[in-house]
Amino acid sequence: MKKYLISLFLFLPVAVPAQGTFANRYTLSFSDVMRKVEQRFHARFKYDVDTAGLKLPYADFRIRPYSLEETLTNICKYYDFNWWKQTGNTYKIKPYEYPRRHTEEGGKMLDYLSSLYADRTQWERRRDSVRREVRCLLGIDAYRDSLVHKKAVLSKVRRYDGYTVQNIRIETLPGEHVYGSIYTPATKGKHALIICPNGHFNQGRYRKDQQQRMATLARMGAICVDFDLYGWGESEREYGKNSHQTDRAHVIQALNGLVLLDYMWDNRKDIDRQRIGVNGGSGGGTHTILLTVLDDRFTASAPTVNLASHFDGGCPCESGKPIQLAGGGTCNPELAAMFAPKPQLIVSDGGDWTASVPQMEFPYLQRVYGFYGAAGNVHNVHLPDEKHDFGPNKRQAVYDFFISAFGLDRSKLDESRVTIETIEQLTE
């Protein structure tokens, strides 16, 4: 019997036990626990949190031998941390982020939302209720009631190959302004209008690919209006560089998009009011969706590299106001679905949070559009080998969409004809 017991113990795994007993909660240092987890699961961890001196009670009991990720969840939740899988078996430990969830959680959210409506009548009841709550939680109507309605200040028109550019400044609230640019086709007649909120790409509305997109759409027959993020570009001089990382940015950026739409609608006789589009990338895609929730005048929408059920936008300018709490809980795909049955393009890629769109978010949108017999009106261009940007293939998808939706002139699709202006020209 003794010989048998000795042989058995030779095969038991050797591990440093948690210090103490039930009386002191089987405590180990956080660093010791994570070393154990690394060894057990052959994993590697990176940290965006300060772990010095942290102690973890009931440490070994949090480990699930069958699942690294459940183990990490059990450990991280004690400190209000979260884990995120990187490449291979590397994980990053970060603080809890209220607008970001794991992809699987997004799928569960879409399943829950889908259970709330089985037909068009149930959907529209939910849609109208959530839309009202979004507006209330954003608080935008109080700002709209305070608009000063002063005359826009316009620069001289600059003429290029098939289009013109003109800078615009409008005082919105007392002493506050929206700054933007208007790209107009050189041809006469009524034109589609596309409002283009910006994302967090370097240089904002002054960057090369932004000008290429605005000018190319203008050459093909659409008036495009883009504008600075709150606290970026010319707006930074007015509000300061720290103003962008605030929940006020969430409201003001939406307000600015609507102010520009109002101005163009009321003052430009060359606008075709039946063709009003909205298109932006990244954070600009988040605001593309939000603008369609706030205003029924939009008739075609193309949010680009932003849509996900598990990510609301990582900047307070996208998620600073708690609009995702509307209706007891919502997410950007449900807000995008409110655009049904109008034409909508979702551009996604394999290198950011939109990688899940073909399998999760797009089928959800098709289901809601199906309530109107219009599943063919929502489109997804997925670029699995690309990353988070507004590169040539993403711009091409946007061009193709608006050519189809608004009857733009494909023969004028030539980015090489675009003149890239200096920041000084766009801010004069």
Short mmCIF file of C-alpha atoms in Angstrom, two decimals:
data_model
loop_
_atom_site.label_atom_id
_atom_site.label_comp_id
_atom_site.label_asym_id
_atom_site.label_seq_id
_atom_site.Cartn_x
_atom_site.Cartn_y
_atom_site.Cartn_z
CA MET A 1 0.00 0.00 0.00
CA LYS A 2 2.80 2.44 0.88
CA LYS A 3 4.55 1.74 -2.41
CA TYR A 4 1.31 2.46 -4.31
CA LEU A 5 0.79 5.79 -2.53
CA ILE A 6 4.34 6.91 -3.30
CA SER A 7 3.85 6.13 -7.00
CA LEU A 8 0.57 8.05 -7.03
CA PHE A 9 2.09 11.17 -5.52
CA LEU A 10 4.85 11.16 -8.11
CA PHE A 11 2.22 11.86 -10.77
CA LEU A 12 0.41 14.69 -8.99
CA PRO A 13 1.14 18.20 -10.34
CA VAL A 14 3.35 20.30 -8.09
CA ALA A 15 2.10 23.85 -7.53
CA VAL A 16 2.58 26.58 -4.97
CA PRO A 17 -0.67 26.64 -2.98
CA ALA A 18 -2.52 29.79 -2.06
CA GLN A 19 -1.21 31.24 1.18
CA GLY A 20 -3.19 30.48 4.30
CA THR A 21 -6.61 28.93 4.71
CA PHE A 22 -10.28 29.81 4.63
CA ALA A 23 -9.63 32.14 7.56
CA ASN A 24 -7.53 34.49 5.45
CA ARG A 25 -9.26 33.71 2.16
CA TYR A 26 -6.49 31.65 0.49
CA THR A 27 -4.75 34.82 -0.66
CA LEU A 28 -1.93 35.08 -3.23
CA SER A 29 -0.31 38.08 -4.86
CA PHE A 30 -1.71 38.99 -8.26
CA SER A 31 1.70 38.48 -9.88
CA ASP A 32 2.03 34.95 -8.46
CA VAL A 33 -1.42 34.02 -9.70
CA MET A 34 -0.74 35.30 -13.20
CA ARG A 35 2.56 33.41 -13.35
CA LYS A 36 0.67 30.26 -12.47
CA VAL A 37 -1.85 30.92 -15.20
CA GLU A 38 0.90 31.61 -17.75
CA GLN A 39 2.58 28.31 -16.95
CA ARG A 40 -0.60 26.27 -16.88
CA PHE A 41 -1.99 27.58 -20.18
CA HIS A 42 1.29 28.49 -21.93
CA ALA A 43 -0.01 32.04 -22.24
CA ARG A 44 1.65 35.46 -22.25
CA PHE A 45 0.18 38.58 -20.66
CA LYS A 46 0.63 42.30 -21.29
CA TYR A 47 -0.65 44.91 -18.88
CA ASP A 48 -2.28 48.32 -19.23
CA VAL A 49 -3.00 48.39 -15.50
CA ASP A 50 -0.90 48.88 -12.38
CA THR A 51 -0.68 45.55 -10.59
CA ALA A 52 1.96 46.42 -7.98
CA GLY A 53 1.05 45.14 -4.52
CA LEU A 54 -2.29 43.62 -5.56
CA LYS A 55 -3.54 40.63 -3.56
CA LEU A 56 -6.11 38.17 -4.85
CA PRO A 57 -8.32 36.31 -2.37
CA TYR A 58 -9.39 32.71 -3.10
CA ALA A 59 -6.74 32.82 -5.77
CA ASP A 60 -6.36 29.21 -6.88
CA PHE A 61 -10.11 28.69 -6.77
CA ARG A 62 -10.53 31.21 -9.59
CA ILE A 63 -8.58 29.02 -12.01
CA ARG A 64 -10.64 26.90 -14.39
CA PRO A 65 -8.37 24.16 -15.74
CA TYR A 66 -10.50 23.77 -18.87
CA SER A 67 -10.57 27.45 -19.88
CA LEU A 68 -7.96 30.20 -19.86
CA GLU A 69 -10.53 32.84 -20.70
CA GLU A 70 -12.92 31.87 -17.91
CA THR A 71 -9.92 31.92 -15.57
CA LEU A 72 -9.01 35.43 -16.68
CA THR A 73 -12.60 36.57 -16.23
CA ASN A 74 -12.67 35.23 -12.67
CA ILE A 75 -9.42 37.00 -11.84
CA CYS A 76 -10.03 40.29 -13.62
CA LYS A 77 -13.54 40.94 -12.32
CA TYR A 78 -12.24 41.25 -8.75
CA TYR A 79 -10.24 44.35 -9.77
CA ASP A 80 -12.64 45.72 -12.42
CA PHE A 81 -10.12 44.69 -15.08
CA ASN A 82 -10.86 42.96 -18.36
CA TRP A 83 -8.85 40.79 -20.72
CA TRP A 84 -8.50 41.08 -24.48
CA LYS A 85 -7.04 38.46 -26.75
CA GLN A 86 -4.21 39.67 -28.96
CA THR A 87 -2.32 37.49 -31.45
CA GLY A 88 -1.56 33.85 -30.73
CA ASN A 89 -1.87 33.07 -27.03
CA THR A 90 -1.09 36.62 -25.89
CA TYR A 91 -3.64 38.51 -23.81
CA LYS A 92 -3.75 42.13 -22.67
CA ILE A 93 -5.10 43.00 -19.22
CA LYS A 94 -6.82 46.40 -19.26
CA PRO A 95 -9.16 48.47 -17.10
CA TYR A 96 -12.87 47.81 -17.58
CA GLU A 97 -14.23 49.79 -20.54
CA TYR A 98 -17.97 50.48 -20.56
CA PRO A 99 -18.30 50.80 -24.38
CA ARG A 100 -16.29 47.66 -25.23
CA ARG A 101 -17.37 44.05 -24.85
CA HIS A 102 -16.18 40.69 -26.10
CA THR A 103 -17.44 39.62 -29.51
CA GLU A 104 -19.46 36.78 -28.00
CA GLU A 105 -21.29 39.29 -25.80
CA GLY A 106 -22.24 41.23 -28.91
CA GLY A 107 -23.77 38.08 -30.38
CA LYS A 108 -25.79 37.54 -27.22
CA MET A 109 -26.98 41.14 -27.37
CA LEU A 110 -28.17 40.73 -30.95
CA ASP A 111 -29.96 37.51 -30.03
CA TYR A 112 -31.68 39.32 -27.17
CA LEU A 113 -32.70 42.26 -29.33
CA SER A 114 -33.99 39.94 -32.05
CA SER A 115 -36.21 38.24 -29.48
CA LEU A 116 -38.01 41.55 -28.86
CA TYR A 117 -39.59 41.79 -32.32
CA ALA A 118 -40.91 39.15 -34.67
CA ASP A 119 -42.50 41.42 -37.27
CA ARG A 120 -42.62 44.98 -38.56
CA THR A 121 -45.27 46.15 -36.08
CA GLN A 122 -43.27 44.99 -33.06
CA TRP A 123 -40.07 46.37 -34.54
CA GLU A 124 -41.49 49.82 -35.22
CA ARG A 125 -42.92 50.04 -31.71
CA ARG A 126 -39.46 49.28 -30.32
CA ARG A 127 -37.74 51.55 -32.87
CA ASP A 128 -39.85 54.59 -32.04
CA SER A 129 -39.43 54.13 -28.31
CA VAL A 130 -35.64 53.70 -28.49
CA ARG A 131 -35.29 56.65 -30.85
CA ARG A 132 -37.08 58.94 -28.39
CA GLU A 133 -34.92 57.73 -25.53
CA VAL A 134 -31.70 58.18 -27.52
CA ARG A 135 -32.63 61.76 -28.22
CA CYS A 136 -33.41 62.36 -24.56
CA LEU A 137 -30.24 60.67 -23.25
CA LEU A 138 -28.12 62.61 -25.72
CA GLY A 139 -29.76 65.84 -24.60
CA ILE A 140 -29.56 67.36 -28.05
CA ASP A 141 -32.89 69.21 -28.07
CA ALA A 142 -31.81 71.61 -25.34
CA TYR A 143 -28.80 72.51 -27.51
CA ARG A 144 -30.93 72.92 -30.61
CA ASP A 145 -33.22 75.28 -28.71
CA SER A 146 -30.14 77.42 -27.90
CA LEU A 147 -28.86 77.77 -31.49
CA VAL A 148 -28.13 81.39 -32.44
CA HIS A 149 -29.04 80.98 -36.13
CA LYS A 150 -26.47 83.45 -37.38
CA LYS A 151 -25.50 83.75 -41.03
CA ALA A 152 -22.76 81.41 -42.26
CA VAL A 153 -19.34 82.83 -43.06
CA LEU A 154 -18.07 81.47 -46.40
CA SER A 155 -14.64 81.71 -47.99
CA LYS A 156 -13.98 82.38 -51.64
CA VAL A 157 -14.71 79.43 -53.91
CA ARG A 158 -11.63 77.51 -55.12
CA ARG A 159 -12.10 75.85 -58.53
CA TYR A 160 -10.57 72.55 -59.58
CA ASP A 161 -11.08 69.79 -62.14
CA GLY A 162 -14.81 69.09 -62.02
CA TYR A 163 -15.50 70.47 -58.55
CA THR A 164 -15.10 73.45 -56.22
CA VAL A 165 -14.18 73.81 -52.54
CA GLN A 166 -15.40 76.45 -50.13
CA ASN A 167 -14.79 76.78 -46.40
CA ILE A 168 -17.73 77.37 -44.08
CA ARG A 169 -18.02 78.63 -40.52
CA ILE A 170 -21.32 78.85 -38.65
CA GLU A 171 -21.84 80.17 -35.15
CA THR A 172 -23.95 77.52 -33.46
CA LEU A 173 -24.19 78.27 -29.75
CA PRO A 174 -23.19 81.73 -28.46
CA GLY A 175 -19.48 82.15 -29.21
CA GLU A 176 -19.13 78.58 -30.56
CA HIS A 177 -18.71 77.51 -34.17
CA VAL A 178 -18.70 74.56 -36.53
CA TYR A 179 -15.89 74.61 -39.12
CA GLY A 180 -16.07 72.68 -42.36
CA SER A 181 -15.64 72.48 -46.10
CA ILE A 182 -18.16 72.25 -48.94
CA TYR A 183 -17.19 70.27 -52.06
CA THR A 184 -19.56 71.04 -54.95
CA PRO A 185 -19.82 69.54 -58.47
CA ALA A 186 -18.84 71.93 -61.26
CA THR A 187 -21.95 70.90 -63.19
CA LYS A 188 -25.25 72.76 -62.97
CA GLY A 189 -28.55 71.39 -61.71
CA LYS A 190 -29.80 69.63 -58.61
CA HIS A 191 -27.25 67.54 -56.74
CA ALA A 192 -27.32 64.92 -54.02
CA LEU A 193 -26.01 66.10 -50.64
CA ILE A 194 -23.76 63.97 -48.41
CA ILE A 195 -22.95 65.05 -44.85
CA CYS A 196 -19.58 63.56 -43.84
CA PRO A 197 -18.74 63.46 -40.11
CA ASN A 198 -15.08 62.79 -39.37
CA GLY A 199 -13.39 60.01 -37.45
CA HIS A 200 -10.16 59.99 -35.48
CA PHE A 201 -7.83 59.47 -38.42
CA ASN A 202 -4.70 61.61 -38.27
CA GLN A 203 -5.23 65.20 -39.50
CA GLY A 204 -9.01 64.91 -39.52
CA ARG A 205 -10.73 66.59 -42.47
CA TYR A 206 -7.41 67.91 -43.80
CA ARG A 207 -5.89 64.51 -44.57
CA LYS A 208 -5.32 63.33 -48.13
CA ASP A 209 -7.80 60.42 -48.28
CA GLN A 210 -10.56 62.60 -46.83
CA GLN A 211 -10.06 65.21 -49.55
CA GLN A 212 -9.91 62.47 -52.19
CA ARG A 213 -13.26 61.06 -51.08
CA MET A 214 -15.00 64.44 -50.79
CA ALA A 215 -13.73 65.70 -54.13
CA THR A 216 -14.32 62.45 -56.03
CA LEU A 217 -17.92 62.26 -54.84
CA ALA A 218 -18.32 65.91 -55.85
CA ARG A 219 -16.86 65.25 -59.29
CA MET A 220 -19.44 62.47 -59.71
CA GLY A 221 -22.33 64.75 -58.78
CA ALA A 222 -22.77 64.95 -54.99
CA ILE A 223 -22.25 67.99 -52.79
CA CYS A 224 -20.19 66.85 -49.80
CA VAL A 225 -19.84 68.70 -46.51
CA ASP A 226 -17.31 67.64 -43.89
CA PHE A 227 -16.49 69.30 -40.59
CA ASP A 228 -14.02 69.27 -37.72
CA LEU A 229 -14.42 67.04 -34.73
CA TYR A 230 -15.15 68.95 -31.55
CA GLY A 231 -11.76 70.09 -30.24
CA TRP A 232 -9.86 69.14 -33.43
CA GLY A 233 -8.60 71.36 -36.23
CA GLU A 234 -10.01 74.86 -36.10
CA SER A 235 -12.31 73.73 -33.32
CA GLU A 236 -9.28 73.04 -31.11
CA ARG A 237 -8.38 76.73 -31.16
CA GLU A 238 -11.83 77.52 -29.84
CA TYR A 239 -12.33 74.81 -27.25
CA GLY A 240 -8.81 73.62 -26.37
CA LYS A 241 -7.18 70.27 -27.07
CA ASN A 242 -8.67 68.55 -24.00
CA SER A 243 -12.27 69.32 -24.94
CA HIS A 244 -12.60 66.37 -27.30
CA GLN A 245 -12.36 63.73 -24.56
CA THR A 246 -15.64 64.82 -22.98
CA ASP A 247 -19.26 63.76 -23.21
CA ARG A 248 -20.09 67.25 -24.52
CA ALA A 249 -18.25 66.29 -27.70
CA HIS A 250 -20.83 63.54 -28.25
CA VAL A 251 -23.64 66.08 -28.39
CA ILE A 252 -21.83 68.90 -30.21
CA GLN A 253 -20.58 66.70 -33.05
CA ALA A 254 -24.11 65.42 -33.69
CA LEU A 255 -25.44 68.98 -33.37
CA ASN A 256 -22.88 70.26 -35.88
CA GLY A 257 -23.89 67.65 -38.45
CA LEU A 258 -27.52 68.69 -38.13
CA VAL A 259 -26.67 72.41 -38.27
CA LEU A 260 -24.82 71.89 -41.55
CA LEU A 261 -27.67 69.81 -42.93
CA ASP A 262 -30.12 72.58 -41.97
CA TYR A 263 -27.94 75.22 -43.60
CA MET A 264 -27.55 73.32 -46.87
CA TRP A 265 -31.26 72.35 -46.90
CA ASP A 266 -32.44 75.92 -46.35
CA ASN A 267 -29.89 77.91 -48.34
CA ARG A 268 -28.64 75.88 -51.27
CA LYS A 269 -31.00 75.80 -54.24
CA ASP A 270 -28.89 73.14 -55.96
CA ILE A 271 -29.77 70.46 -53.39
CA ASP A 272 -31.99 67.54 -54.36
CA ARG A 273 -33.90 66.97 -51.14
CA GLN A 274 -34.75 63.42 -52.16
CA ARG A 275 -31.06 62.46 -52.16
CA ILE A 276 -29.54 63.23 -48.75
CA GLY A 277 -26.68 60.94 -47.70
CA VAL A 278 -24.39 60.54 -44.74
CA ASN A 279 -20.99 58.83 -44.67
CA GLY A 280 -18.08 58.69 -42.24
CA GLY A 281 -15.41 56.28 -41.09
CA SER A 282 -14.48 55.01 -37.62
CA GLY A 283 -15.88 57.55 -35.14
CA GLY A 284 -17.38 59.30 -38.15
CA GLY A 285 -19.22 56.05 -38.85
CA THR A 286 -20.62 56.06 -35.32
CA HIS A 287 -21.93 59.58 -35.93
CA THR A 288 -23.22 58.54 -39.36
CA ILE A 289 -25.54 56.09 -37.59
CA LEU A 290 -26.46 58.58 -34.87
CA LEU A 291 -27.39 61.26 -37.40
CA THR A 292 -29.78 58.87 -39.14
CA VAL A 293 -31.45 58.17 -35.80
CA LEU A 294 -31.85 61.90 -35.13
CA ASP A 295 -33.07 63.09 -38.54
CA ASP A 296 -35.41 61.43 -41.04
CA ARG A 297 -34.21 63.53 -43.98
CA PHE A 298 -31.32 61.18 -44.73
CA THR A 299 -32.11 58.79 -47.57
CA ALA A 300 -28.85 56.79 -47.88
CA SER A 301 -26.25 55.92 -45.25
CA ALA A 302 -22.76 54.40 -45.38
CA PRO A 303 -21.12 53.92 -41.96
CA THR A 304 -17.58 52.69 -42.58
CA VAL A 305 -15.24 50.61 -40.38
CA ASN A 306 -17.19 51.19 -37.20
CA LEU A 307 -20.27 48.97 -36.83
CA ALA A 308 -20.18 46.33 -34.09
CA SER A 309 -22.59 44.97 -31.53
CA HIS A 310 -19.76 44.69 -28.99
CA PHE A 311 -18.21 48.16 -29.32
CA ASP A 312 -19.98 51.50 -28.97
CA GLY A 313 -16.95 53.65 -29.84
CA GLY A 314 -13.85 54.14 -27.74
CA CYS A 315 -14.02 57.94 -27.43
CA PRO A 316 -16.42 60.01 -25.30
CA CYS A 317 -17.37 61.81 -28.53
CA GLU A 318 -19.03 58.51 -29.56
CA SER A 319 -20.19 57.07 -26.25
CA GLY A 320 -19.95 59.87 -23.69
CA LYS A 321 -23.71 60.14 -23.33
CA PRO A 322 -25.40 56.88 -22.27
CA ILE A 323 -27.50 56.43 -25.40
CA GLN A 324 -26.84 52.66 -25.44
CA LEU A 325 -28.99 52.40 -22.31
CA ALA A 326 -32.06 53.44 -24.32
CA GLY A 327 -34.87 50.91 -24.38
CA GLY A 328 -33.35 48.95 -21.53
CA GLY A 329 -30.21 48.41 -23.60
CA THR A 330 -29.33 48.81 -27.26
CA CYS A 331 -26.27 48.87 -29.51
CA ASN A 332 -25.12 50.47 -32.75
CA PRO A 333 -26.50 47.72 -35.05
CA GLU A 334 -30.00 48.27 -33.63
CA LEU A 335 -29.58 52.02 -34.13
CA ALA A 336 -28.42 51.37 -37.71
CA ALA A 337 -31.43 49.12 -38.27
CA MET A 338 -33.69 52.10 -37.62
CA PHE A 339 -32.70 53.31 -41.09
CA ALA A 340 -34.63 50.44 -42.71
CA PRO A 341 -35.83 50.19 -45.42
CA LYS A 342 -33.63 52.96 -46.90
CA PRO A 343 -30.36 52.03 -48.69
CA GLN A 344 -27.47 51.41 -46.32
CA LEU A 345 -23.89 50.19 -46.80
CA ILE A 346 -21.79 48.70 -44.00
CA VAL A 347 -18.05 48.61 -44.77
CA SER A 348 -16.04 46.30 -42.51
CA ASP A 349 -12.62 44.65 -42.40
CA GLY A 350 -10.76 41.81 -40.74
CA GLY A 351 -8.28 43.93 -38.81
CA ASP A 352 -10.50 45.71 -36.30
CA TRP A 353 -13.69 45.23 -34.28
CA THR A 354 -15.79 45.08 -37.47
CA ALA A 355 -14.41 41.62 -38.29
CA SER A 356 -17.65 40.12 -36.91
CA VAL A 357 -19.97 42.01 -39.30
CA PRO A 358 -20.50 39.28 -41.97
CA GLN A 359 -21.40 36.63 -39.37
CA MET A 360 -23.26 38.71 -36.77
CA GLU A 361 -24.24 42.31 -37.45
CA PHE A 362 -25.07 42.04 -41.14
CA PRO A 363 -27.49 39.08 -40.77
CA TYR A 364 -29.19 40.98 -37.96
CA LEU A 365 -29.65 44.03 -40.21
CA GLN A 366 -30.95 41.85 -43.03
CA ARG A 367 -33.57 40.41 -40.70
CA VAL A 368 -34.89 43.86 -39.74
CA TYR A 369 -34.81 45.04 -43.35
CA GLY A 370 -36.71 41.85 -44.16
CA PHE A 371 -39.66 43.14 -42.14
CA TYR A 372 -40.10 45.61 -45.02
CA GLY A 373 -39.34 43.15 -47.80
CA ALA A 374 -36.15 45.16 -48.34
CA ALA A 375 -33.29 42.87 -47.28
CA GLY A 376 -31.58 43.76 -50.56
CA ASN A 377 -31.36 47.42 -49.51
CA VAL A 378 -28.71 46.78 -46.87
CA HIS A 379 -25.23 45.85 -48.11
CA ASN A 380 -21.95 44.75 -46.59
CA VAL A 381 -18.56 45.12 -48.24
CA HIS A 382 -16.16 43.14 -46.06
CA LEU A 383 -12.40 43.36 -46.60
CA PRO A 384 -10.97 40.50 -44.50
CA ASP A 385 -7.31 41.24 -45.25
CA GLU A 386 -7.47 44.95 -44.45
CA LYS A 387 -7.12 46.98 -41.27
CA HIS A 388 -8.73 50.03 -39.71
CA ASP A 389 -8.47 52.91 -42.17
CA PHE A 390 -10.34 54.63 -44.99
CA GLY A 391 -8.12 53.17 -47.71
CA PRO A 392 -8.73 52.84 -51.47
CA ASN A 393 -10.93 49.74 -51.32
CA LYS A 394 -13.12 51.25 -48.63
CA ARG A 395 -13.48 54.46 -50.59
CA GLN A 396 -14.32 52.44 -53.71
CA ALA A 397 -17.09 50.66 -51.82
CA VAL A 398 -18.51 54.04 -50.80
CA TYR A 399 -18.29 55.36 -54.38
CA ASP A 400 -20.08 52.29 -55.75
CA PHE A 401 -22.80 52.60 -53.15
CA PHE A 402 -23.60 56.26 -53.81
CA ILE A 403 -23.37 55.77 -57.56
CA SER A 404 -26.12 53.19 -57.16
CA ALA A 405 -28.16 54.98 -54.51
CA PHE A 406 -27.98 58.49 -55.99
CA GLY A 407 -27.29 57.89 -59.69
CA LEU A 408 -23.87 59.56 -59.61
CA ASP A 409 -21.72 59.70 -62.74
CA ARG A 410 -19.26 56.78 -62.62
CA SER A 411 -17.31 58.16 -65.59
CA LYS A 412 -16.03 60.93 -63.27
CA LEU A 413 -14.60 58.46 -60.76
CA ASP A 414 -10.90 59.35 -60.89
CA GLU A 415 -9.05 60.23 -57.69
CA SER A 416 -5.98 61.30 -59.66
CA ARG A 417 -7.94 64.39 -60.75
CA VAL A 418 -8.23 65.61 -57.17
CA THR A 419 -6.10 68.52 -55.95
CA ILE A 420 -4.94 68.04 -52.37
CA GLU A 421 -5.19 71.34 -50.56
CA THR A 422 -3.04 72.58 -47.69
CA ILE A 423 -4.34 72.99 -44.18
CA GLU A 424 -3.96 76.73 -44.66
CA GLN A 425 -6.32 76.67 -47.65
CA LEU A 426 -8.90 74.66 -45.77
CA THR A 427 -8.81 76.99 -42.75
CA GLU A 428 -8.52 80.43 -44.38
#
